[in-house]
PDB file of C-alpha atoms in Angstrom:
ATOM      1  CA  GLU A  21      -0.061   0.065   0.052  1.00  0.00           C
ATOM      2  CA  ASN A  22       3.263   1.897   0.210  1.00  0.00           C
ATOM      3  CA  MET A  23       4.134   2.041  -3.152  1.00  0.00           C
ATOM      4  CA  SER A  24       3.733   5.709  -3.922  1.00  0.00           C
ATOM      5  CA  ARG A  25       5.648   6.549  -1.843  1.00  0.00           C
ATOM      6  CA  TYR A  26       8.621   4.216  -2.952  1.00  0.00           C
ATOM      7  CA  ARG A  27       8.115   6.161  -6.860  1.00  0.00           C
ATOM      8  CA  GLU A  28       9.215   9.251  -5.187  1.00  0.00           C
ATOM      9  CA  LEU A  29      11.655   8.097  -3.233  1.00  0.00           C
ATOM     10  CA  PHE A  30      12.928   5.524  -6.477  1.00  0.00           C
ATOM     11  CA  GLY A  31      11.440   7.060  -9.204  1.00  0.00           C
ATOM     12  CA  MET A  32       8.792   5.727 -11.546  1.00  0.00           C
ATOM     13  CA  ARG A  33      11.419   3.005 -13.599  1.00  0.00           C
ATOM     14  CA  GLU A  34      12.178   0.597  -9.877  1.00  0.00           C
ATOM     15  CA  CYS A  35       9.212   1.309  -9.398  1.00  0.00           C
ATOM     16  CA  ARG A  36       7.901  -0.478 -12.728  1.00  0.00           C
ATOM     17  CA  LYS A  37      10.511  -2.983 -11.717  1.00  0.00           C
ATOM     18  CA  CYS A  38       9.014  -4.405  -8.784  1.00  0.00           C
ATOM     19  CA  ALA A  39       5.710  -4.329 -10.290  1.00  0.00           C
ATOM     20  CA  ARG A  40       6.821  -6.714 -13.139  1.00  0.00           C
ATOM     21  CA  GLU A  41       8.268  -8.607 -10.409  1.00  0.00           C
ATOM     22  CA  ILE A  42       5.005  -8.948  -8.574  1.00  0.00           C
ATOM     23  CA  ALA A  43       3.109 -10.233 -12.144  1.00  0.00           C
ATOM     24  CA  GLY A  44       5.306 -12.705 -12.969  1.00  0.00           C
ATOM     25  CA  ILE A  45       4.426 -14.326  -9.564  1.00  0.00           C
ATOM     26  CA  LEU A  46       0.806 -13.894 -10.134  1.00  0.00           C
ATOM     27  CA  ASP A  47       1.473 -15.511 -13.550  1.00  0.00           C
ATOM     28  CA  SER A  48       3.134 -18.543 -11.642  1.00  0.00           C
ATOM     29  CA  PHE A  49      -1.112 -18.787  -9.276  1.00  0.00           C
ATOM     30  CA  ILE A  50      -3.269 -17.977 -12.003  1.00  0.00           C
ATOM     31  CA  LYS A  51      -5.251 -21.008 -13.202  1.00  0.00           C
ATOM     32  CA  GLU A  52      -7.261 -21.872 -16.548  1.00  0.00           C
ATOM     33  CA  LYS A  53     -10.000 -18.925 -16.500  1.00  0.00           C
ATOM     34  CA  GLU A  54      -8.576 -17.381 -13.647  1.00  0.00           C
ATOM     35  CA  MET A  55      -7.100 -13.761 -14.168  1.00  0.00           C
ATOM     36  CA  TYR A  56      -5.208 -10.734 -12.397  1.00  0.00           C
ATOM     37  CA  ALA A  57      -5.209  -6.981 -14.044  1.00  0.00           C
ATOM     38  CA  SER A  58      -2.978  -3.634 -12.377  1.00  0.00           C
ATOM     39  CA  ASP A  59      -4.451  -0.684 -12.253  1.00  0.00           C
ATOM     40  CA  GLY A  60      -0.976   0.499 -12.775  1.00  0.00           C
ATOM     41  CA  THR A  61      -0.616   2.596  -9.324  1.00  0.00           C
ATOM     42  CA  GLY A  62       0.480  -0.811  -7.654  1.00  0.00           C
ATOM     43  CA  GLU A  63      -2.493  -2.297  -6.268  1.00  0.00           C
ATOM     44  CA  PHE A  64      -3.603  -5.839  -8.884  1.00  0.00           C
ATOM     45  CA  TYR A  65      -6.845  -7.130  -9.053  1.00  0.00           C
ATOM     46  CA  LEU A  66      -7.711 -11.332  -8.746  1.00  0.00           C
ATOM     47  CA  LEU A  67     -10.019 -13.022  -9.977  1.00  0.00           C
ATOM     48  CA  LEU A  68      -9.536 -16.619  -8.865  1.00  0.00           C
ATOM     49  CA  ARG A  69     -11.797 -20.004  -8.218  1.00  0.00           C
ATOM     50  CA  TYR A  70     -12.040 -21.877  -4.933  1.00  0.00           C
ATOM     51  CA  PRO A  71     -14.440 -23.443  -3.937  1.00  0.00           C
ATOM     52  CA  SER A  72     -13.952 -22.146   0.389  1.00  0.00           C
ATOM     53  CA  GLU A  73     -13.716 -18.971   1.558  1.00  0.00           C
ATOM     54  CA  ASN A  74     -10.761 -20.326   4.068  1.00  0.00           C
ATOM     55  CA  GLU A  75      -8.825 -21.748   0.614  1.00  0.00           C
ATOM     56  CA  ALA A  76      -8.889 -17.942  -0.771  1.00  0.00           C
ATOM     57  CA  LEU A  77      -7.161 -16.566   2.472  1.00  0.00           C
ATOM     58  CA  GLU A  78      -4.676 -19.512   2.548  1.00  0.00           C
ATOM     59  CA  LYS A  79      -4.235 -18.408  -1.085  1.00  0.00           C
ATOM     60  CA  ALA A  80      -4.109 -14.821  -0.362  1.00  0.00           C
ATOM     61  CA  GLU A  81      -1.573 -15.442   2.274  1.00  0.00           C
ATOM     62  CA  GLU A  82       0.552 -17.833   0.480  1.00  0.00           C
ATOM     63  CA  ILE A  83       0.772 -14.896  -2.516  1.00  0.00           C
ATOM     64  CA  VAL A  84       1.971 -12.079  -0.173  1.00  0.00           C
ATOM     65  CA  GLU A  85       4.404 -14.428   1.536  1.00  0.00           C
ATOM     66  CA  LYS A  86       5.575 -15.414  -1.963  1.00  0.00           C
ATOM     67  CA  ILE A  87       6.361 -11.840  -3.503  1.00  0.00           C
ATOM     68  CA  ARG A  88       8.225 -11.148  -0.005  1.00  0.00           C
ATOM     69  CA  TYR A  89      10.402 -13.973  -0.710  1.00  0.00           C
ATOM     70  CA  THR A  90      11.034 -12.243  -3.981  1.00  0.00           C
ATOM     71  CA  PHE A  91      12.001  -9.645  -2.988  1.00  0.00           C
ATOM     72  CA  SER A  92      14.136  -9.612  -0.461  1.00  0.00           C
ATOM     73  CA  HIS A  93      15.914 -12.593  -2.388  1.00  0.00           C
ATOM     74  CA  HIS A  94      16.493  -9.744  -5.368  1.00  0.00           C
ATOM     75  CA  GLY A  95      17.523  -7.122  -3.149  1.00  0.00           C
ATOM     76  CA  ILE A  96      14.388  -5.280  -2.937  1.00  0.00           C
ATOM     77  CA  LYS A  97      14.560  -3.825   0.247  1.00  0.00           C
ATOM     78  CA  TYR A  98      12.475  -1.477   1.176  1.00  0.00           C
ATOM     79  CA  PRO A  99       9.780  -2.306   3.508  1.00  0.00           C
ATOM     80  CA  PHE A 100       6.749  -2.215   1.586  1.00  0.00           C
ATOM     81  CA  ILE A 101       3.054  -2.950   3.514  1.00  0.00           C
ATOM     82  CA  PHE A 102       1.119  -5.444   1.443  1.00  0.00           C
ATOM     83  CA  ARG A 103      -2.230  -5.598   2.227  1.00  0.00           C
ATOM     84  CA  TRP A 104      -5.800  -7.660   0.819  1.00  0.00           C
ATOM     85  CA  GLY A 105      -9.279  -7.857   0.184  1.00  0.00           C
ATOM     86  CA  ILE A 106     -11.360 -10.803  -0.576  1.00  0.00           C
ATOM     87  CA  CYS A 107     -14.931 -10.408  -1.485  1.00  0.00           C
ATOM     88  CA  HIS A 108     -16.639 -13.788  -2.914  1.00  0.00           C
ATOM     89  CA  LEU A 109     -18.185 -13.087  -6.607  1.00  0.00           C
ATOM     90  CA  GLY A 110     -21.377 -14.740  -6.691  1.00  0.00           C
ATOM     91  CA  ILE A 111     -23.685 -15.887  -9.545  1.00  0.00           C
ATOM     92  CA  GLU A 112     -26.254 -12.331  -9.028  1.00  0.00           C
ATOM     93  CA  ASP A 113     -22.772  -9.908  -9.637  1.00  0.00           C
ATOM     94  CA  TYR A 114     -23.314  -9.562 -13.405  1.00  0.00           C
ATOM     95  CA  SER A 115     -20.130  -6.774 -13.434  1.00  0.00           C
ATOM     96  CA  LEU A 116     -16.759  -6.863 -11.627  1.00  0.00           C
ATOM     97  CA  GLU A 117     -17.011  -3.263 -10.110  1.00  0.00           C
ATOM     98  CA  GLN A 118     -19.364  -3.805  -6.788  1.00  0.00           C
ATOM     99  CA  PRO A 119     -17.357  -6.919  -5.937  1.00  0.00           C
ATOM    100  CA  ALA A 120     -13.695  -5.334  -7.024  1.00  0.00           C
ATOM    101  CA  HIS A 121     -15.189  -1.996  -4.498  1.00  0.00           C
ATOM    102  CA  LYS A 122     -16.110  -4.273  -1.779  1.00  0.00           C
ATOM    103  CA  ALA A 123     -12.903  -6.778  -1.680  1.00  0.00           C
ATOM    104  CA  LEU A 124     -11.558  -2.848  -2.185  1.00  0.00           C
ATOM    105  CA  LEU A 125     -13.503  -2.078   1.488  1.00  0.00           C
ATOM    106  CA  ALA A 126     -12.223  -5.001   2.720  1.00  0.00           C
ATOM    107  CA  ARG A 127      -8.825  -4.307   2.097  1.00  0.00           C
ATOM    108  CA  LEU A 128      -8.708  -0.039   3.820  1.00  0.00           C
ATOM    109  CA  TYR A 129     -10.186  -2.001   6.687  1.00  0.00           C
ATOM    110  CA  ALA A 130      -7.480  -3.955   7.364  1.00  0.00           C
ATOM    111  CA  GLY A 131      -5.415  -0.870   7.087  1.00  0.00           C
ATOM    112  CA  LYS A 132      -6.935   0.482   9.551  1.00  0.00           C
ATOM    113  CA  TYR A 133      -6.418  -2.363  12.611  1.00  0.00           C
ATOM    114  CA  LYS A 134      -3.227  -3.385  10.877  1.00  0.00           C
ATOM    115  CA  LYS A 135      -3.835  -6.652   9.515  1.00  0.00           C
ATOM    116  CA  GLU A 136      -2.819  -7.747   6.884  1.00  0.00           C
ATOM    117  CA  GLY A 137      -6.020  -8.253   5.005  1.00  0.00           C
ATOM    118  CA  ALA A 138      -9.624  -9.297   5.345  1.00  0.00           C
ATOM    119  CA  LEU A 139     -12.780 -10.830   4.185  1.00  0.00           C
ATOM    120  CA  TYR A 140     -15.619  -8.929   2.851  1.00  0.00           C
ATOM    121  CA  ASP A 141     -18.977 -10.132   4.174  1.00  0.00           C
ATOM    122  CA  ASP A 142     -22.276  -8.803   5.582  1.00  0.00           C
ATOM    123  CA  ALA A 143     -20.233  -9.290   9.214  1.00  0.00           C
ATOM    124  CA  LEU A 144     -17.734  -7.037   7.627  1.00  0.00           C
ATOM    125  CA  GLY A 145     -20.134  -4.372   6.096  1.00  0.00           C
ATOM    126  CA  ARG A 146     -22.755  -4.120   8.816  1.00  0.00           C
ATOM    127  CA  GLU A 147     -19.441  -2.992  11.034  1.00  0.00           C
ATOM    128  CA  MET A 148     -18.423  -1.172   8.009  1.00  0.00           C
ATOM    129  CA  GLU A 149     -21.315   1.010   8.472  1.00  0.00           C
ATOM    130  CA  LYS A 150     -21.336   1.011  12.184  1.00  0.00           C
ATOM    131  CA  GLU A 151     -17.774   3.236  11.558  1.00  0.00           C
ATOM    132  CA  HIS A 152     -19.323   5.622   8.609  1.00  0.00           C
ATOM    133  CA  LYS A 153     -22.241   6.443  11.231  1.00  0.00           C
ATOM    134  CA  ILE A 154     -20.029   7.381  13.826  1.00  0.00           C
ATOM    135  CA  GLU A 155     -17.119   9.202  12.112  1.00  0.00           C
ATOM    136  CA  GLU A 156     -20.004  11.173  10.791  1.00  0.00           C
ATOM    137  CA  GLU A 157     -21.608  12.192  14.052  1.00  0.00           C
ATOM    138  CA  VAL A 158     -18.697  12.631  16.478  1.00  0.00           C
ATOM    139  CA  LEU A 159     -17.780  15.081  14.658  1.00  0.00           C
ATOM    140  CA  SER A 160     -21.301  16.905  16.201  1.00  0.00           C
ATOM    141  CA  ALA A 161     -21.172  15.076  19.432  1.00  0.00           C
ATOM    142  CA  PHE A 162     -19.394  18.531  21.171  1.00  0.00           C
ATOM    143  CA  GLN A 163     -22.232  19.840  20.227  1.00  0.00           C
ATOM    144  CA  ASN A 164     -24.707  17.580  21.893  1.00  0.00           C
ATOM    145  CA  ASN A 165     -22.136  16.562  25.464  1.00  0.00           C
ATOM    146  CA  ARG A 166     -22.016  13.562  24.195  1.00  0.00           C
ATOM    147  CA  PHE A 167     -18.072  13.197  25.861  1.00  0.00           C
ATOM    148  CA  VAL A 168     -18.037  12.332  29.215  1.00  0.00           C
ATOM    149  CA  PRO A 169     -15.156  11.123  31.544  1.00  0.00           C
ATOM    150  CA  TYR A 170     -16.326   7.711  33.898  1.00  0.00           C
ATOM    151  CA  TYR A 171     -13.866   7.514  37.053  1.00  0.00           C
ATOM    152  CA  GLN A 172     -11.227   4.150  36.842  1.00  0.00           C
ATOM    153  CA  PRO A 173     -10.616   4.427  40.600  1.00  0.00           C
ATOM    154  CA  SER A 174      -6.747   3.534  41.455  1.00  0.00           C
ATOM    155  CA  ILE A 175      -6.518   1.177  44.730  1.00  0.00           C
ATOM    156  CA  ASP A 176      -4.253   1.102  47.771  1.00  0.00           C
ATOM    157  CA  LEU A 177      -3.476  -2.417  48.243  1.00  0.00           C
ATOM    158  CA  ASP A 178      -2.704  -2.109  51.712  1.00  0.00           C
ATOM    159  CA  THR A 179      -5.152  -0.644  52.838  1.00  0.00           C
ATOM    160  CA  GLY A 180      -7.966  -1.135  49.856  1.00  0.00           C
ATOM    161  CA  ARG A 181      -9.174   3.144  50.310  1.00  0.00           C
ATOM    162  CA  ILE A 182      -9.272   4.997  46.596  1.00  0.00           C
ATOM    163  CA  THR A 183      -5.923   7.384  46.466  1.00  0.00           C
ATOM    164  CA  GLY A 184      -7.224   8.791  42.795  1.00  0.00           C
ATOM    165  CA  ALA A 185      -8.679   7.984  39.122  1.00  0.00           C
ATOM    166  CA  GLU A 186      -8.624   8.412  35.867  1.00  0.00           C
ATOM    167  CA  ALA A 187     -10.570  10.319  33.775  1.00  0.00           C
ATOM    168  CA  LEU A 188     -11.633   8.094  31.100  1.00  0.00           C
ATOM    169  CA  THR A 189     -13.790   9.714  27.895  1.00  0.00           C
ATOM    170  CA  ARG A 190     -16.595   7.825  26.523  1.00  0.00           C
ATOM    171  CA  TRP A 191     -18.767   8.566  24.209  1.00  0.00           C
ATOM    172  CA  GLU A 192     -22.782   8.644  25.472  1.00  0.00           C
ATOM    173  CA  ASN A 193     -23.976   7.791  21.607  1.00  0.00           C
ATOM    174  CA  ARG A 194     -28.023   7.546  21.471  1.00  0.00           C
ATOM    175  CA  GLN A 195     -28.001   4.641  18.980  1.00  0.00           C
ATOM    176  CA  TYR A 196     -24.710   2.462  20.270  1.00  0.00           C
ATOM    177  CA  GLY A 197     -24.402   3.101  23.522  1.00  0.00           C
ATOM    178  CA  LEU A 198     -21.467   3.678  25.247  1.00  0.00           C
ATOM    179  CA  LEU A 199     -18.649   4.059  22.690  1.00  0.00           C
ATOM    180  CA  PHE A 200     -14.858   3.605  23.964  1.00  0.00           C
ATOM    181  CA  PRO A 201     -12.043   5.397  22.293  1.00  0.00           C
ATOM    182  CA  ASN A 202     -11.531   3.310  19.664  1.00  0.00           C
ATOM    183  CA  SER A 203     -15.027   4.469  18.238  1.00  0.00           C
ATOM    184  CA  PHE A 204     -13.983   7.939  17.941  1.00  0.00           C
ATOM    185  CA  ILE A 205     -10.422   8.140  18.610  1.00  0.00           C
ATOM    186  CA  PRO A 206      -8.935   8.646  15.399  1.00  0.00           C
ATOM    187  CA  VAL A 207     -11.430  10.564  13.950  1.00  0.00           C
ATOM    188  CA  LEU A 208     -11.389  13.188  15.819  1.00  0.00           C
ATOM    189  CA  GLU A 209      -6.968  12.648  15.601  1.00  0.00           C
ATOM    190  CA  LYS A 210      -7.644  12.364  11.960  1.00  0.00           C
ATOM    191  CA  ASN A 211      -9.918  16.398  11.933  1.00  0.00           C
ATOM    192  CA  ARG A 212      -7.510  17.420  13.927  1.00  0.00           C
ATOM    193  CA  MET A 213      -9.909  17.628  17.003  1.00  0.00           C
ATOM    194  CA  ILE A 214      -8.429  15.501  19.714  1.00  0.00           C
ATOM    195  CA  SER A 215      -7.110  18.412  21.315  1.00  0.00           C
ATOM    196  CA  LYS A 216     -10.720  20.498  21.640  1.00  0.00           C
ATOM    197  CA  LEU A 217     -11.734  16.369  23.199  1.00  0.00           C
ATOM    198  CA  ASP A 218      -8.502  16.475  25.987  1.00  0.00           C
ATOM    199  CA  LEU A 219      -9.557  20.212  26.842  1.00  0.00           C
ATOM    200  CA  LEU A 220     -13.299  19.734  27.101  1.00  0.00           C
ATOM    201  CA  ILE A 221     -12.208  16.071  29.418  1.00  0.00           C
ATOM    202  CA  PHE A 222      -9.860  18.360  31.380  1.00  0.00           C
ATOM    203  CA  GLU A 223     -12.741  20.921  31.552  1.00  0.00           C
ATOM    204  CA  GLN A 224     -15.554  18.470  33.387  1.00  0.00           C
ATOM    205  CA  VAL A 225     -13.295  17.090  35.606  1.00  0.00           C
ATOM    206  CA  CYS A 226     -12.459  20.648  36.774  1.00  0.00           C
ATOM    207  CA  GLY A 227     -16.459  21.585  37.356  1.00  0.00           C
ATOM    208  CA  MET A 228     -17.052  17.613  39.400  1.00  0.00           C
ATOM    209  CA  LEU A 229     -14.282  19.218  41.556  1.00  0.00           C
ATOM    210  CA  LYS A 230     -14.978  22.494  41.396  1.00  0.00           C
ATOM    211  CA  GLU A 231     -19.064  21.336  43.051  1.00  0.00           C
ATOM    212  CA  ARG A 232     -17.114  18.908  45.612  1.00  0.00           C
ATOM    213  CA  ILE A 233     -15.543  21.168  46.548  1.00  0.00           C
ATOM    214  CA  ALA A 234     -18.774  23.220  47.496  1.00  0.00           C
ATOM    215  CA  GLN A 235     -21.041  20.261  49.063  1.00  0.00           C
ATOM    216  CA  SER A 236     -17.105  19.951  51.071  1.00  0.00           C
ATOM    217  CA  LEU A 237     -17.154  16.412  50.084  1.00  0.00           C
ATOM    218  CA  PRO A 238     -13.633  14.578  50.008  1.00  0.00           C
ATOM    219  CA  LEU A 239     -11.256  15.054  46.812  1.00  0.00           C
ATOM    220  CA  ILE A 240      -8.874  12.867  45.732  1.00  0.00           C
ATOM    221  CA  THR A 241      -6.480  13.251  42.848  1.00  0.00           C
ATOM    222  CA  ILE A 242      -8.066  12.848  38.951  1.00  0.00           C
ATOM    223  CA  SER A 243      -5.485  12.498  36.051  1.00  0.00           C
ATOM    224  CA  CYS A 244      -6.754  13.498  32.905  1.00  0.00           C
ATOM    225  CA  ASN A 245      -5.364  12.057  29.559  1.00  0.00           C
ATOM    226  CA  PHE A 246      -3.665  14.554  26.534  1.00  0.00           C
ATOM    227  CA  SER A 247      -3.320  12.964  23.273  1.00  0.00           C
ATOM    228  CA  ARG A 248       0.673  13.947  21.579  1.00  0.00           C
ATOM    229  CA  TYR A 249      -1.149  16.146  19.613  1.00  0.00           C
ATOM    230  CA  SER A 250      -2.386  18.199  22.430  1.00  0.00           C
ATOM    231  CA  PHE A 251       1.078  18.694  23.120  1.00  0.00           C
ATOM    232  CA  GLU A 252       1.869  20.607  19.617  1.00  0.00           C
ATOM    233  CA  ASP A 253       0.127  23.088  21.663  1.00  0.00           C
ATOM    234  CA  GLN A 254       2.716  26.005  23.404  1.00  0.00           C
ATOM    235  CA  ILE A 255       0.979  27.508  24.908  1.00  0.00           C
ATOM    236  CA  LEU A 256      -1.445  24.034  26.116  1.00  0.00           C
ATOM    237  CA  PRO A 257      -0.351  25.233  30.010  1.00  0.00           C
ATOM    238  CA  GLU A 258      -1.216  28.926  30.001  1.00  0.00           C
ATOM    239  CA  LYS A 259      -5.344  26.941  28.551  1.00  0.00           C
ATOM    240  CA  LEU A 260      -5.178  24.333  31.842  1.00  0.00           C
ATOM    241  CA  LEU A 261      -4.007  27.390  34.098  1.00  0.00           C
ATOM    242  CA  LYS A 262      -7.385  29.359  32.625  1.00  0.00           C
ATOM    243  CA  ILE A 263     -10.160  25.788  32.966  1.00  0.00           C
ATOM    244  CA  CYS A 264      -7.950  26.006  36.722  1.00  0.00           C
ATOM    245  CA  SER A 265      -8.266  29.722  37.235  1.00  0.00           C
ATOM    246  CA  GLU A 266     -12.241  29.949  36.253  1.00  0.00           C
ATOM    247  CA  TYR A 267     -13.170  26.754  38.515  1.00  0.00           C
ATOM    248  CA  GLN A 268     -11.147  27.426  41.150  1.00  0.00           C
ATOM    249  CA  VAL A 269      -8.959  24.451  41.866  1.00  0.00           C
TER     250      VAL A 269
END
């Protein structure tokens, strides 16, 4: 999936050399009434016949392993990332366009979760549809105050007393219930809004501490998590101090 970067570093000639190597390997796997094609960007599309999904998965892994082996023995040391997606072609599919698109979605899904490959099926389709809806909703969740801290206590094992807590961010989604960070953190990071979430949770923690002070309730140390992107902000300390001042904590 990083062929474009390889082309930028070593040029089109070397890129085509790698593509020819891959084509030669695919030739050795292709059987009668099977075929493959390339779109010229380093992506290859294979139309293969297999009686079961497991055999298709095994074949994909075998092809990738053969490409890695060939590259290493031909002096191509670049750390290529190979990913694949598979979609079953049914008798109702009169065109390759939709199955090819689903195979691409499966490959993108594999990349998102750092897997080598994935098989597109109904379950994966539903999961990707859910993720797409979450991505659309996450950016508006700030306006509805749906991101809230859940406090995980720290316990002194000798005394059994709570000595502190960590504020963990959760999204109270009306359709899917309580969502964990892996559902929304990547979207916020992609849209450079993760720092806004960090400050929001920090402010809610300060608000909670202020309420406990007003009610003369016991206080404990609360730790908050901050994304690496938040530390790129040179005035982050000033922002945190301002929030603390506003809530008098």
